[in-house]
PDB file of C-alpha atoms and ligand atoms in Angstrom:
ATOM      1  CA  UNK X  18       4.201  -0.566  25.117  1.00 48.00           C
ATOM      2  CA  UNK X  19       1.604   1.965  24.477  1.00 72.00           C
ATOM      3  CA  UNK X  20      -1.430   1.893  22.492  1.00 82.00           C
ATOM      4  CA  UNK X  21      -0.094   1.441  18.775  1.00 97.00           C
ATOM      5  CA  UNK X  22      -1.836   4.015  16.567  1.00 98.00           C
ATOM      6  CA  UNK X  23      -2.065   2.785  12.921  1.00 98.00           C
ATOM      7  CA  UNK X  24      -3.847   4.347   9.943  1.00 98.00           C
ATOM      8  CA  UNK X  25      -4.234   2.229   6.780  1.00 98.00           C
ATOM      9  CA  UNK X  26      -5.933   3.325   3.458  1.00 98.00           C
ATOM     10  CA  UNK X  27      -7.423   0.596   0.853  1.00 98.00           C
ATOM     11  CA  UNK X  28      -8.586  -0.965   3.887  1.00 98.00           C
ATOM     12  CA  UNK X  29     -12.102  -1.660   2.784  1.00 98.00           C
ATOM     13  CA  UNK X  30     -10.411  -5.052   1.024  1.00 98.00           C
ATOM     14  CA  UNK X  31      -7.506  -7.250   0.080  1.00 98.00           C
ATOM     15  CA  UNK X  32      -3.781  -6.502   1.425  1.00 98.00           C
ATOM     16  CA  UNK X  33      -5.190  -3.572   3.389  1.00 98.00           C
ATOM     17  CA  UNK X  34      -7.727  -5.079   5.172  1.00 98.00           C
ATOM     18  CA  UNK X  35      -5.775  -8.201   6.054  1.00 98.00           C
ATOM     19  CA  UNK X  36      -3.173  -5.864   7.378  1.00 98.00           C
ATOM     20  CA  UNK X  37      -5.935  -4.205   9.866  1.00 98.00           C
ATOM     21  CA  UNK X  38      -7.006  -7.953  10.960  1.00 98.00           C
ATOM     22  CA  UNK X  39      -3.325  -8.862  11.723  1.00 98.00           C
ATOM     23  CA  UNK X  40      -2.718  -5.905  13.492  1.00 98.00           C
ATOM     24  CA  UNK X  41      -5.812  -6.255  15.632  1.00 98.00           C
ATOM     25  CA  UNK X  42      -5.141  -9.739  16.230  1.00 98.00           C
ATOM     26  CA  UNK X  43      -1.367  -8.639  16.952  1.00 97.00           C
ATOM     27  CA  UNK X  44      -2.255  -6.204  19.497  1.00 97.00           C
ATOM     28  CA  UNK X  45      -5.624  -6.596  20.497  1.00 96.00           C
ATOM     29  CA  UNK X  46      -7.065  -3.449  22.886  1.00 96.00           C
ATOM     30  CA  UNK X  47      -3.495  -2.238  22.432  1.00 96.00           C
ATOM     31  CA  UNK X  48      -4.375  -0.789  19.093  1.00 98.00           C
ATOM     32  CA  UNK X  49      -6.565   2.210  17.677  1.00 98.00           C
ATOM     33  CA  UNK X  50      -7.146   1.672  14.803  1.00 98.00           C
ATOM     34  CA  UNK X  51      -8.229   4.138  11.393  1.00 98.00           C
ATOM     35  CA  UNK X  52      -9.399   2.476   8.163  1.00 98.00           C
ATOM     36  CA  UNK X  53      -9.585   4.555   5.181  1.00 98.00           C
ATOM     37  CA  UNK X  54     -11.683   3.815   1.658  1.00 98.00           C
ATOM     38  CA  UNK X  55     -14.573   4.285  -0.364  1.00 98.00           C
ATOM     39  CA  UNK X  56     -16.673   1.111   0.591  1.00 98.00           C
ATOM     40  CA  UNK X  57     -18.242   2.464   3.668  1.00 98.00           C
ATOM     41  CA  UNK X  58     -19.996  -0.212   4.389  1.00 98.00           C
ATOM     42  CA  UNK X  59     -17.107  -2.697   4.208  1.00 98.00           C
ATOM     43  CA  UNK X  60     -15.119  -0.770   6.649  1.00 98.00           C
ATOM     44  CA  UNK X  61     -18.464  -0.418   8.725  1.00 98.00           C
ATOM     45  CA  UNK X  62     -18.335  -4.451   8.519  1.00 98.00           C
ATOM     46  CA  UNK X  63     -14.697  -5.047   9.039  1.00 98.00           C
ATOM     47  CA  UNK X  64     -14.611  -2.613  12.072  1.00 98.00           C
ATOM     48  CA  UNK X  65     -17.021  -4.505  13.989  1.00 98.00           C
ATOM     49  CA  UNK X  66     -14.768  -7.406  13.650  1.00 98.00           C
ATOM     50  CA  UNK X  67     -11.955  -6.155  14.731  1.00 98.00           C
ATOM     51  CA  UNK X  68     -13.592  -3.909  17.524  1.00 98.00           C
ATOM     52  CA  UNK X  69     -14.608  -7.613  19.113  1.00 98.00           C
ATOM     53  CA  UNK X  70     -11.176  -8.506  19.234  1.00 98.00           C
ATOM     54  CA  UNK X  71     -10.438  -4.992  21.377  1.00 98.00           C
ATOM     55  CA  UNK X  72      -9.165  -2.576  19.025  1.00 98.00           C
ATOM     56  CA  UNK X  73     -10.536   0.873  18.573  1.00 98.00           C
ATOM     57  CA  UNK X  74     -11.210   1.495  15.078  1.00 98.00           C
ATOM     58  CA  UNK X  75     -12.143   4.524  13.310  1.00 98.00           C
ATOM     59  CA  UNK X  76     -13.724   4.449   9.636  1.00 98.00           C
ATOM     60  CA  UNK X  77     -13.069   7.095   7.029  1.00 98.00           C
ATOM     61  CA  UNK X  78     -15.199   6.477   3.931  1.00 98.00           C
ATOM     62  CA  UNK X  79     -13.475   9.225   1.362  1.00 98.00           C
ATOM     63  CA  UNK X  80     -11.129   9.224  -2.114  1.00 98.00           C
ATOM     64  CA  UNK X  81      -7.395   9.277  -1.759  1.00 98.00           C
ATOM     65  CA  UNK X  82      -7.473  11.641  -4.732  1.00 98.00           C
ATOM     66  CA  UNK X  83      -9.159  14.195  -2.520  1.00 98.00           C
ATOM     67  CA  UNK X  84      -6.471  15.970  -0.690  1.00 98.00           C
ATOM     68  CA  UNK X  85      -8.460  17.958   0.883  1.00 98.00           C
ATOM     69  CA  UNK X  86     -10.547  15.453   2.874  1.00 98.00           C
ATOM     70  CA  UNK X  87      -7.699  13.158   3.163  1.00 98.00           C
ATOM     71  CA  UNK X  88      -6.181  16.554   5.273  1.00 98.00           C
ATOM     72  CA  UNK X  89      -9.164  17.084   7.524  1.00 98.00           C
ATOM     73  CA  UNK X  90      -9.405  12.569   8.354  1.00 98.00           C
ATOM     74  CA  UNK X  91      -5.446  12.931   9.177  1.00 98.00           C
ATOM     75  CA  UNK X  92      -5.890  15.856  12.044  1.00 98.00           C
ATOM     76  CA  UNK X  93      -9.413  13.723  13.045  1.00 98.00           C
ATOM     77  CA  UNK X  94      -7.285  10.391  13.431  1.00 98.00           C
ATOM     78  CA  UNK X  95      -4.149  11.528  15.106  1.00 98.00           C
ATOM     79  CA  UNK X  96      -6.375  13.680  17.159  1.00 98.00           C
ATOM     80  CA  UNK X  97      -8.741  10.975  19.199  1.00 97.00           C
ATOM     81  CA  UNK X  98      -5.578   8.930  18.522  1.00 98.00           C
ATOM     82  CA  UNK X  99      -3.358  10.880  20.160  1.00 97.00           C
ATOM     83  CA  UNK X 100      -0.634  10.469  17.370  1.00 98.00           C
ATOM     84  CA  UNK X 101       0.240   8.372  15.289  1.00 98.00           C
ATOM     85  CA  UNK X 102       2.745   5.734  15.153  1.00 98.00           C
ATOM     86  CA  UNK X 103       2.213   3.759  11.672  1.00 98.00           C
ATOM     87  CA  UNK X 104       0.452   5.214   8.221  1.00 98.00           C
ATOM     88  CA  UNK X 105       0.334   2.426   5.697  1.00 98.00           C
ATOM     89  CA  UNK X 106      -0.135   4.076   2.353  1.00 99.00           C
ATOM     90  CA  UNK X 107      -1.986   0.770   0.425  1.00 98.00           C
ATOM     91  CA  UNK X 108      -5.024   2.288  -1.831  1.00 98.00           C
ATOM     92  CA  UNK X 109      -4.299   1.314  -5.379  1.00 98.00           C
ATOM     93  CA  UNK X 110      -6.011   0.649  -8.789  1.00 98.00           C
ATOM     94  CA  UNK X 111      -4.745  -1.373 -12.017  1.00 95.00           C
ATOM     95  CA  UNK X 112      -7.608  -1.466 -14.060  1.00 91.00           C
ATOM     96  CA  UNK X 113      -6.827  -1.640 -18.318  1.00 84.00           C
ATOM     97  CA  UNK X 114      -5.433   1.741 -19.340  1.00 85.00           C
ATOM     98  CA  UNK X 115      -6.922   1.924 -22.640  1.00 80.00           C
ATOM     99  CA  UNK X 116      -3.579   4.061 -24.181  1.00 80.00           C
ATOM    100  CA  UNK X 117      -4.300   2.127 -27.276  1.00 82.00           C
ATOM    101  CA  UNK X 118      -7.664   4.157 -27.626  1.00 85.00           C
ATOM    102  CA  UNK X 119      -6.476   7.541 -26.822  1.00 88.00           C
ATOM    103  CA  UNK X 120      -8.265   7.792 -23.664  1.00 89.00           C
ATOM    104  CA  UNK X 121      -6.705   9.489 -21.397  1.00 92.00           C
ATOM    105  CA  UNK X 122      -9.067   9.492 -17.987  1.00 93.00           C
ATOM    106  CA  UNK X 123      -8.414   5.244 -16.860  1.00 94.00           C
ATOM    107  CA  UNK X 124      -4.443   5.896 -16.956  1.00 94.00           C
ATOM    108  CA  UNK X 125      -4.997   9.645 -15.567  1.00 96.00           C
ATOM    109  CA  UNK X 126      -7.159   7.956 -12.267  1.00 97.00           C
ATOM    110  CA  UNK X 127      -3.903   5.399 -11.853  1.00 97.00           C
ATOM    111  CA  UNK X 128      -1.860   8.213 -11.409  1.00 98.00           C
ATOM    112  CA  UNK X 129      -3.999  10.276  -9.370  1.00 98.00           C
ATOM    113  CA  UNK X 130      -4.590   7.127  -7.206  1.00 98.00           C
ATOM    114  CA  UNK X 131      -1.562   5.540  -6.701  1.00 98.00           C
ATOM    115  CA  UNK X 132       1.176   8.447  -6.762  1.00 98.00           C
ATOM    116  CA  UNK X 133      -1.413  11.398  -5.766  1.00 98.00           C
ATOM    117  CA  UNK X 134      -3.364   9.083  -3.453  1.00 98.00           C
ATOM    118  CA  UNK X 135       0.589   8.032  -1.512  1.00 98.00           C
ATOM    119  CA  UNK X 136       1.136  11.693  -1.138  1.00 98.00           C
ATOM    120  CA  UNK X 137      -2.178  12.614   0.278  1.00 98.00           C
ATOM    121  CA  UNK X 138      -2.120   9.931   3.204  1.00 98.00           C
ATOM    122  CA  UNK X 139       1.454  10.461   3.827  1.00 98.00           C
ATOM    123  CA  UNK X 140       2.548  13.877   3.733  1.00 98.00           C
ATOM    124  CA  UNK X 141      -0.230  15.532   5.845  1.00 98.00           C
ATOM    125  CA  UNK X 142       1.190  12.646   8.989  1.00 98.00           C
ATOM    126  CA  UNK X 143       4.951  14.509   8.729  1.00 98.00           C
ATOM    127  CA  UNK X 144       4.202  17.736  10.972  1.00 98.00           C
ATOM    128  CA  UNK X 145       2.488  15.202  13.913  1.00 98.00           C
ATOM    129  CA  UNK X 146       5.713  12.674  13.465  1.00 98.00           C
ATOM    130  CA  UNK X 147       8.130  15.120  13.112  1.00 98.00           C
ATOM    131  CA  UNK X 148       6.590  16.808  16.843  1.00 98.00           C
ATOM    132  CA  UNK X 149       6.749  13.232  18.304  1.00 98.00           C
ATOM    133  CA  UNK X 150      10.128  12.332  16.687  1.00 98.00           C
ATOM    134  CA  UNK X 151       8.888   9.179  15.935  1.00 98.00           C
ATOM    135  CA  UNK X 152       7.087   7.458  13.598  1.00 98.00           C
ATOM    136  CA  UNK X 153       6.668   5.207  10.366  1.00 98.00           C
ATOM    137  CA  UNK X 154       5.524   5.809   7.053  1.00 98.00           C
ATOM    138  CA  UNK X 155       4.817   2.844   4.564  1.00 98.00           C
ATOM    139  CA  UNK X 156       3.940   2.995   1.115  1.00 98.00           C
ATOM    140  CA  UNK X 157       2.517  -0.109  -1.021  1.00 98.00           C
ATOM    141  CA  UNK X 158       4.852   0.177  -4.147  1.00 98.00           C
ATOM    142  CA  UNK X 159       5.012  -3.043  -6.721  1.00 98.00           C
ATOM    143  CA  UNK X 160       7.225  -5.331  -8.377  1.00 97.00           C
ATOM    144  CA  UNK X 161       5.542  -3.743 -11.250  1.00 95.00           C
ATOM    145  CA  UNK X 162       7.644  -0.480 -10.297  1.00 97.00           C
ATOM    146  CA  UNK X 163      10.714  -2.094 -11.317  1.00 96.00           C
ATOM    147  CA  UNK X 164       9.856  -2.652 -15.270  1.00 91.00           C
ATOM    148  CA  UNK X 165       7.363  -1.239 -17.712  1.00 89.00           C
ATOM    149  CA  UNK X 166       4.378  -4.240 -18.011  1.00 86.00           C
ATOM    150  CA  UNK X 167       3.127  -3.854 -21.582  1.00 84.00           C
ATOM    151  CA  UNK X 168      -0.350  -2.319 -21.060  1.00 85.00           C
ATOM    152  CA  UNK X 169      -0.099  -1.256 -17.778  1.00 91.00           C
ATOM    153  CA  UNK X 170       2.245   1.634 -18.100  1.00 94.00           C
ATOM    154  CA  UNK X 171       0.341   4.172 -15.663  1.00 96.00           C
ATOM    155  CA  UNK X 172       0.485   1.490 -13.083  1.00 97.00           C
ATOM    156  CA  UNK X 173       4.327   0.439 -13.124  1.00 97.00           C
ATOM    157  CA  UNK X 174       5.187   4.472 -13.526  1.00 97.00           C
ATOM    158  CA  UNK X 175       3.173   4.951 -10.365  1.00 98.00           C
ATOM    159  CA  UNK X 176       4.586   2.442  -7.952  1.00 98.00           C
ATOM    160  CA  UNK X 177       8.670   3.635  -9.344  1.00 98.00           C
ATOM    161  CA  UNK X 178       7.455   6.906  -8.011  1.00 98.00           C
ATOM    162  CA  UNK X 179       6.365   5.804  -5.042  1.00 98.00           C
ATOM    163  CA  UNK X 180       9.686   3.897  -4.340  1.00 98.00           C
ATOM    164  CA  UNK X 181      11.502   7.334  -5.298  1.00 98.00           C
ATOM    165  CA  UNK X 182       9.285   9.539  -3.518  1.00 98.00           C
ATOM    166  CA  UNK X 183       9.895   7.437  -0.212  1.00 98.00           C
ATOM    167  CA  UNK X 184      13.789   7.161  -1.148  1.00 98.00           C
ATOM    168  CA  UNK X 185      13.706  10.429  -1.087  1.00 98.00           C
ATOM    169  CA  UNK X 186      11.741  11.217   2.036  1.00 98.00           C
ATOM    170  CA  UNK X 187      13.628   9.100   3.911  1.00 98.00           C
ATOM    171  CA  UNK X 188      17.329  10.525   4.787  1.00 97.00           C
ATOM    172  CA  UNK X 189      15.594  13.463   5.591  1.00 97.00           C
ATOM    173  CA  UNK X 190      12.760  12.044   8.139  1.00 98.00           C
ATOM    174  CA  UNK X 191      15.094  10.210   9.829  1.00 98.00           C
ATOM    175  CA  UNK X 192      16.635  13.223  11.233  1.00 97.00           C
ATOM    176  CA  UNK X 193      13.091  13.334  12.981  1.00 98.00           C
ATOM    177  CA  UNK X 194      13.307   9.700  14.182  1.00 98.00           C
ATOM    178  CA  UNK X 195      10.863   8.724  11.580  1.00 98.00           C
ATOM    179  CA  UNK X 196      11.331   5.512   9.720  1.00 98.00           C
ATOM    180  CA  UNK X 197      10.251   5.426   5.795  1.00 98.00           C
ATOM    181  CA  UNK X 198       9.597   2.357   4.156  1.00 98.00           C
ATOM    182  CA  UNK X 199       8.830   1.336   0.239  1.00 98.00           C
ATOM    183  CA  UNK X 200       6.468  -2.629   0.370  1.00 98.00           C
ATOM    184  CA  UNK X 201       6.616  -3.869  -3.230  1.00 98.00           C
ATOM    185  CA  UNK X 202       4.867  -7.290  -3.351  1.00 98.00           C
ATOM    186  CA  UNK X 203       4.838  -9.619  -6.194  1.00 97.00           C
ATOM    187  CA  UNK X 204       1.180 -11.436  -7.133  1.00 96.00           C
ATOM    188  CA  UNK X 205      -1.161 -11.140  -3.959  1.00 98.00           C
ATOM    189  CA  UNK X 206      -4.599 -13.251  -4.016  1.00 97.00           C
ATOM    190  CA  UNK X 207      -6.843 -10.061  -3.640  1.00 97.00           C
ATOM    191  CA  UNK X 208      -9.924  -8.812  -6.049  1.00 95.00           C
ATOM    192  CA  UNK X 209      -7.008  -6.363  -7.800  1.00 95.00           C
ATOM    193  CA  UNK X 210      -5.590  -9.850  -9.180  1.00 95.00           C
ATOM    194  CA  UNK X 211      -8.967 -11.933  -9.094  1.00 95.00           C
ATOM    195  CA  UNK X 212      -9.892 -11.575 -12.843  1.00 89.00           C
ATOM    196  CA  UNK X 213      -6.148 -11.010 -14.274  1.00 88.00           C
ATOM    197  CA  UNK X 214      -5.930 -13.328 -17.263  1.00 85.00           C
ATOM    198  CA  UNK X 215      -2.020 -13.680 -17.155  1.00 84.00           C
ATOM    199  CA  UNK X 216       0.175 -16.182 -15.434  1.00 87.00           C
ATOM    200  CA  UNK X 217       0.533 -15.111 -12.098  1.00 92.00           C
ATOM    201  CA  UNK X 218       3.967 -16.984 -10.753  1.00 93.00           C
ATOM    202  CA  UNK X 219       4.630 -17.418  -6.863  1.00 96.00           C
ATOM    203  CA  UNK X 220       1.080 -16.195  -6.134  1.00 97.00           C
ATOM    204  CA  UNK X 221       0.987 -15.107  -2.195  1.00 98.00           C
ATOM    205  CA  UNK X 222      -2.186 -15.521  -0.109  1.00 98.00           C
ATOM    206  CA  UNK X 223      -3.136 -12.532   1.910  1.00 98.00           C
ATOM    207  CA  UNK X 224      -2.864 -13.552   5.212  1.00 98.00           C
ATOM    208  CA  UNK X 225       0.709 -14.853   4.388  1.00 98.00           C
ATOM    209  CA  UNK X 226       1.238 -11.586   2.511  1.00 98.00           C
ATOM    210  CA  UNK X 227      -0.187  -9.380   5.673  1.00 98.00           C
ATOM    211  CA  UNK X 228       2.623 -11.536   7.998  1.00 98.00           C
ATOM    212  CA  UNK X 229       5.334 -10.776   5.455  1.00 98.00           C
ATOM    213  CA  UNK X 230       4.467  -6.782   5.556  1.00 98.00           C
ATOM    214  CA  UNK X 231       4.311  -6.608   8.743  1.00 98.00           C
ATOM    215  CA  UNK X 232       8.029  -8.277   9.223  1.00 98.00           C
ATOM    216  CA  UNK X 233       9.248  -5.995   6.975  1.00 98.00           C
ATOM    217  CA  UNK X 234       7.774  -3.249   8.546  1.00 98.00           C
ATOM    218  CA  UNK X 235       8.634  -4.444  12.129  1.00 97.00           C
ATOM    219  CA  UNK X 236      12.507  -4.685  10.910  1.00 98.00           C
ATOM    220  CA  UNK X 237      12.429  -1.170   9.876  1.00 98.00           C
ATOM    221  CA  UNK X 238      13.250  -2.437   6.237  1.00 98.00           C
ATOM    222  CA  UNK X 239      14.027   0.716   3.684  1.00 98.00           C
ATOM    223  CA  UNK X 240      12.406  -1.799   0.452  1.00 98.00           C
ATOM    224  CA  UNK X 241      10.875  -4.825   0.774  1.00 98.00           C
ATOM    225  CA  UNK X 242      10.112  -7.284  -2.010  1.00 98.00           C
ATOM    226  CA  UNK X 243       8.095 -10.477  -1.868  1.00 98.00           C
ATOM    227  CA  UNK X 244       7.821 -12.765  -2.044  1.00 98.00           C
ATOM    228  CA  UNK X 245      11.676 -13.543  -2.056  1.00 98.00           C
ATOM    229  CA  UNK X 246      11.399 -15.440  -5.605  1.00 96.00           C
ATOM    230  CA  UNK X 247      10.489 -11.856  -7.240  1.00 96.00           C
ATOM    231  CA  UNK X 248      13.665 -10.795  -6.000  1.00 96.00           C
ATOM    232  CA  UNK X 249      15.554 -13.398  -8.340  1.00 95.00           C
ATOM    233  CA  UNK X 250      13.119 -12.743 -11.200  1.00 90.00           C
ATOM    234  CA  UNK X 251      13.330  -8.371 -11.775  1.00 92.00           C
ATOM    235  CA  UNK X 252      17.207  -8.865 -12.937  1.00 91.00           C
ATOM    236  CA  UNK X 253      16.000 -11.728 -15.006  1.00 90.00           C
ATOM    237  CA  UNK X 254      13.233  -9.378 -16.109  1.00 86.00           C
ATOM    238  CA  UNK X 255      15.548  -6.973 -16.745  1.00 86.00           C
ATOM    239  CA  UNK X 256      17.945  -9.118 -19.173  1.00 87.00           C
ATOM    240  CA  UNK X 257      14.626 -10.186 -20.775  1.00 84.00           C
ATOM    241  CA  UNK X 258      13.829  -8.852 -24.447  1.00 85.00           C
ATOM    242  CA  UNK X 259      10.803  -6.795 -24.348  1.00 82.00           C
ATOM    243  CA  UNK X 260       8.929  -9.248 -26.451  1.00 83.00           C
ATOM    244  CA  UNK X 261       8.937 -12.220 -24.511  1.00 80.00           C
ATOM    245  CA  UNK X 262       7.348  -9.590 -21.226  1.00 75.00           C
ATOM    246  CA  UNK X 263       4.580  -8.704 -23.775  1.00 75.00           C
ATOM    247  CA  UNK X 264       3.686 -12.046 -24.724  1.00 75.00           C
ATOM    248  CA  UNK X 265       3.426 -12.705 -21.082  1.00 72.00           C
ATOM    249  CA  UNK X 266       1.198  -9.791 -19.910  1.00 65.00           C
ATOM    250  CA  UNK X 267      -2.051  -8.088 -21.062  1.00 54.00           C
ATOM    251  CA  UNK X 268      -1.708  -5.935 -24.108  1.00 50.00           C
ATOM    252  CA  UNK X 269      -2.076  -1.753 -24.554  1.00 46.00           C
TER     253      UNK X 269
HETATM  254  N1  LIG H 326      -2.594  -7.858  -5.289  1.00 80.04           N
HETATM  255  C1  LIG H 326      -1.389  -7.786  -5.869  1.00 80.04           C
HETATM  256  O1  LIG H 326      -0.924  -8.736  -6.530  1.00 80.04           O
HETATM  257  C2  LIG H 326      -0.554  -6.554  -5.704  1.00 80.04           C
HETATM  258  C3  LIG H 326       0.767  -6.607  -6.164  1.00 80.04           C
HETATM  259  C4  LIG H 326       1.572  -5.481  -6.020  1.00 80.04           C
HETATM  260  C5  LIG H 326       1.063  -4.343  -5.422  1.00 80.04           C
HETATM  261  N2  LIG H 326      -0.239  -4.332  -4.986  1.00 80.04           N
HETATM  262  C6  LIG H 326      -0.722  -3.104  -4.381  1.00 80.04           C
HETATM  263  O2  LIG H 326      -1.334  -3.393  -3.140  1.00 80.04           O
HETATM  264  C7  LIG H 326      -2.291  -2.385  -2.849  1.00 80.04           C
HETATM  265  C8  LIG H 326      -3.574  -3.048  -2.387  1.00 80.04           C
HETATM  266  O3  LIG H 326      -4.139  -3.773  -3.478  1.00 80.04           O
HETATM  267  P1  LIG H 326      -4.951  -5.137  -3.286  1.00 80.04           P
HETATM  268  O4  LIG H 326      -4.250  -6.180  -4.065  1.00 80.04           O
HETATM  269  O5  LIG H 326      -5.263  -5.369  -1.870  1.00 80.04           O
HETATM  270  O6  LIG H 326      -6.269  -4.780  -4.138  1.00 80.04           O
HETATM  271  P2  LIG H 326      -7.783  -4.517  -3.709  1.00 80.04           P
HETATM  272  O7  LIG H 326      -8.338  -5.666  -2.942  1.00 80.04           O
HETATM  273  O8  LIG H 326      -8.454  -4.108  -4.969  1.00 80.04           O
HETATM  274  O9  LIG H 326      -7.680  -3.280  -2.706  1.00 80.04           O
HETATM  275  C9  LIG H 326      -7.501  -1.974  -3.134  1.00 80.04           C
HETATM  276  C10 LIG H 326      -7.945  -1.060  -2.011  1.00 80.04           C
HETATM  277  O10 LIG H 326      -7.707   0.308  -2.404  1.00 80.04           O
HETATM  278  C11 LIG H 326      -8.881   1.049  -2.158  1.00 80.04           C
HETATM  279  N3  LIG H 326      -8.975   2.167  -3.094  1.00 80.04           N
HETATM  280  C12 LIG H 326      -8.875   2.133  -4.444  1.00 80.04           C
HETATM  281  N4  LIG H 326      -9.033   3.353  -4.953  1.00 80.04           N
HETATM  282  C13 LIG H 326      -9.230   4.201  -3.899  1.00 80.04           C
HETATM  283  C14 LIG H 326      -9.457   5.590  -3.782  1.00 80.04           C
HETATM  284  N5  LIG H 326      -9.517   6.385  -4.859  1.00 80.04           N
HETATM  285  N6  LIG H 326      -9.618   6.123  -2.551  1.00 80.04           N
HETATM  286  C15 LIG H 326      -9.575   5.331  -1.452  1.00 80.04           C
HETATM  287  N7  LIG H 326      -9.357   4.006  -1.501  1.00 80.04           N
HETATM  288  C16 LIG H 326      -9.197   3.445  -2.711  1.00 80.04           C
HETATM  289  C17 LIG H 326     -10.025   0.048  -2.353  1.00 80.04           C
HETATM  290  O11 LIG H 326     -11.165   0.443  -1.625  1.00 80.04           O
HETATM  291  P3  LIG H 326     -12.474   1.152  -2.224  1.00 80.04           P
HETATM  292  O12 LIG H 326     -12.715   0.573  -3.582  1.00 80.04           O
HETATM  293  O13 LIG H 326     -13.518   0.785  -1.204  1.00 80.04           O
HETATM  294  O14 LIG H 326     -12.157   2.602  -2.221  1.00 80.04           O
HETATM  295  C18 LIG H 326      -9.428  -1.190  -1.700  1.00 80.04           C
HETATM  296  O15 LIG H 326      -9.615  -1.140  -0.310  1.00 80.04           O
HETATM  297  C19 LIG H 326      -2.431  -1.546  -4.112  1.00 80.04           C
HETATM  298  O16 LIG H 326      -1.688  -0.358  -3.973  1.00 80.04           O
HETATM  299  C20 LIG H 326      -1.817  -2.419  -5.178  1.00 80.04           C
HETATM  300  O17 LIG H 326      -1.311  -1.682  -6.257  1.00 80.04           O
HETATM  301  C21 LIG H 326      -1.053  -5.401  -5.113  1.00 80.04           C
END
């Protein structure tokens, strides 16, 4: 195969940067590599890792909220890329919404991150897919998109929308030979779940979590939830009254 071109965002830690290790370890000096997030200096860090294991890696330190610059990194990357085979929409935030108070900026940076921030990364990749007739975009959705969490209502509303929005991209990229697909993990160790206070069941490690994704992605799966135990649990969560859900998560 050729070089495999992959652009990830939220790379700078957690799920996102154990994605770029596995895929550097996967292909080695097969892969070029960009890394999008705000941490420069992690990516700086990370980069240097992987570059020793023969990738090519390119860093983009910016905000997913800025559509603008997220433009301008896309034609950079899939220009000294060549292409691009695989974007991995991952940047997210779940930080306390405060809706309880009235404020309206935590919930409003949620949105703007996780919906916003999906359609930033992938839309501007279509017109270079769409000339290759290949190519596969991947958004990092949630179990959390499948119910409203008490508390976290920015967050859950975000990652449904993402699982939409790809939904809907899809039937119509494929006439383009572009694959679309929707990643909605369950608990991942990662520092977005390091200080959560709640039970967190069937807890993944990110390494295992990284494999998983990649799987998924490899099989050209349209939604994939993990781990497979969160599968079994969103009917039950579903069936559950909304008391017992609040009791178990943060509050507003
Ligand atoms: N961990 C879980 O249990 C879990 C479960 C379901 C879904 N997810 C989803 O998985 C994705 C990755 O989360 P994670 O668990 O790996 O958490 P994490 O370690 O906190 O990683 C989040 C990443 O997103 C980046 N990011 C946040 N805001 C950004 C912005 N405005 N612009 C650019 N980059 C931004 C962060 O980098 P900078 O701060 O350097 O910008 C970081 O690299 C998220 O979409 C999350 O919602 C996680």
């Amino acid at each position: 195969m050729s070089i495999a071109r992959i652009f990830i965002t939220g790379a700078s830690s957690g799920i996102g940067a154990t994605l770029a290790r596995f895929y550097a370890n996967q292909y080695r000096d097969g892969l070029h590599l960009g890394l999008l997030a705000r941490r420069a200096g992690r990516l700086v860090s990370l980069a240097a890792s992987l570059r020793e294991l023969g990738a090519v890696v390119e860093t983009y330190s910016t905000d997913v909220r800025d559509g603008e610059s997220m433009q301008e990194i896309v034609r950079d990357f899939t220009g000294s890329a060549g292409g691009v085979d695989l974007v991995i929409a991952n940047a997210g935030i779940s930080p306390g919404e405060k809706t309880g108070k009235g404020d309206l900026e935590p919930a409003a940076n949620v949105i703007a991150t996780n919906l916003l921030g999906v359609f930033n990364t992938l839309v501007p990749m279509i017109p270079t897919m769409i000339e290759q007739k290949s190519g596969h975009l991947v958004a990092v959705g949630s179990v959390a998109g499948f119910f409203g969490m008490p508390g976290k209502g920015a967050y859950c509303g975000t990652k449904a929308a993402v699982k939409i929005l790809m939904d809907s991209y899809r039937p119509v990229l494929k006439a383009h030979g572009i694959q679309v697909t929707t990643i909605c993990p369950g608990f991942v160790e990662s520092e977005m779940t390091a200080n959560n206070s709640f039970p967190m069941p069937f807890i993944v490690k990110g390494p295992k979590a990284a494999k998983l994704i990649a799987r998924a992605i490899a099989k050209g799966r349209k939604t994939y939830v993990f781990p497979w135990q969160m599968r079994l649990v969103i009917p039950l969560l579903h069936a559950m009254p909304e008391w017992v859900l609040a009791r178990m998560v943060s509050r507003p």
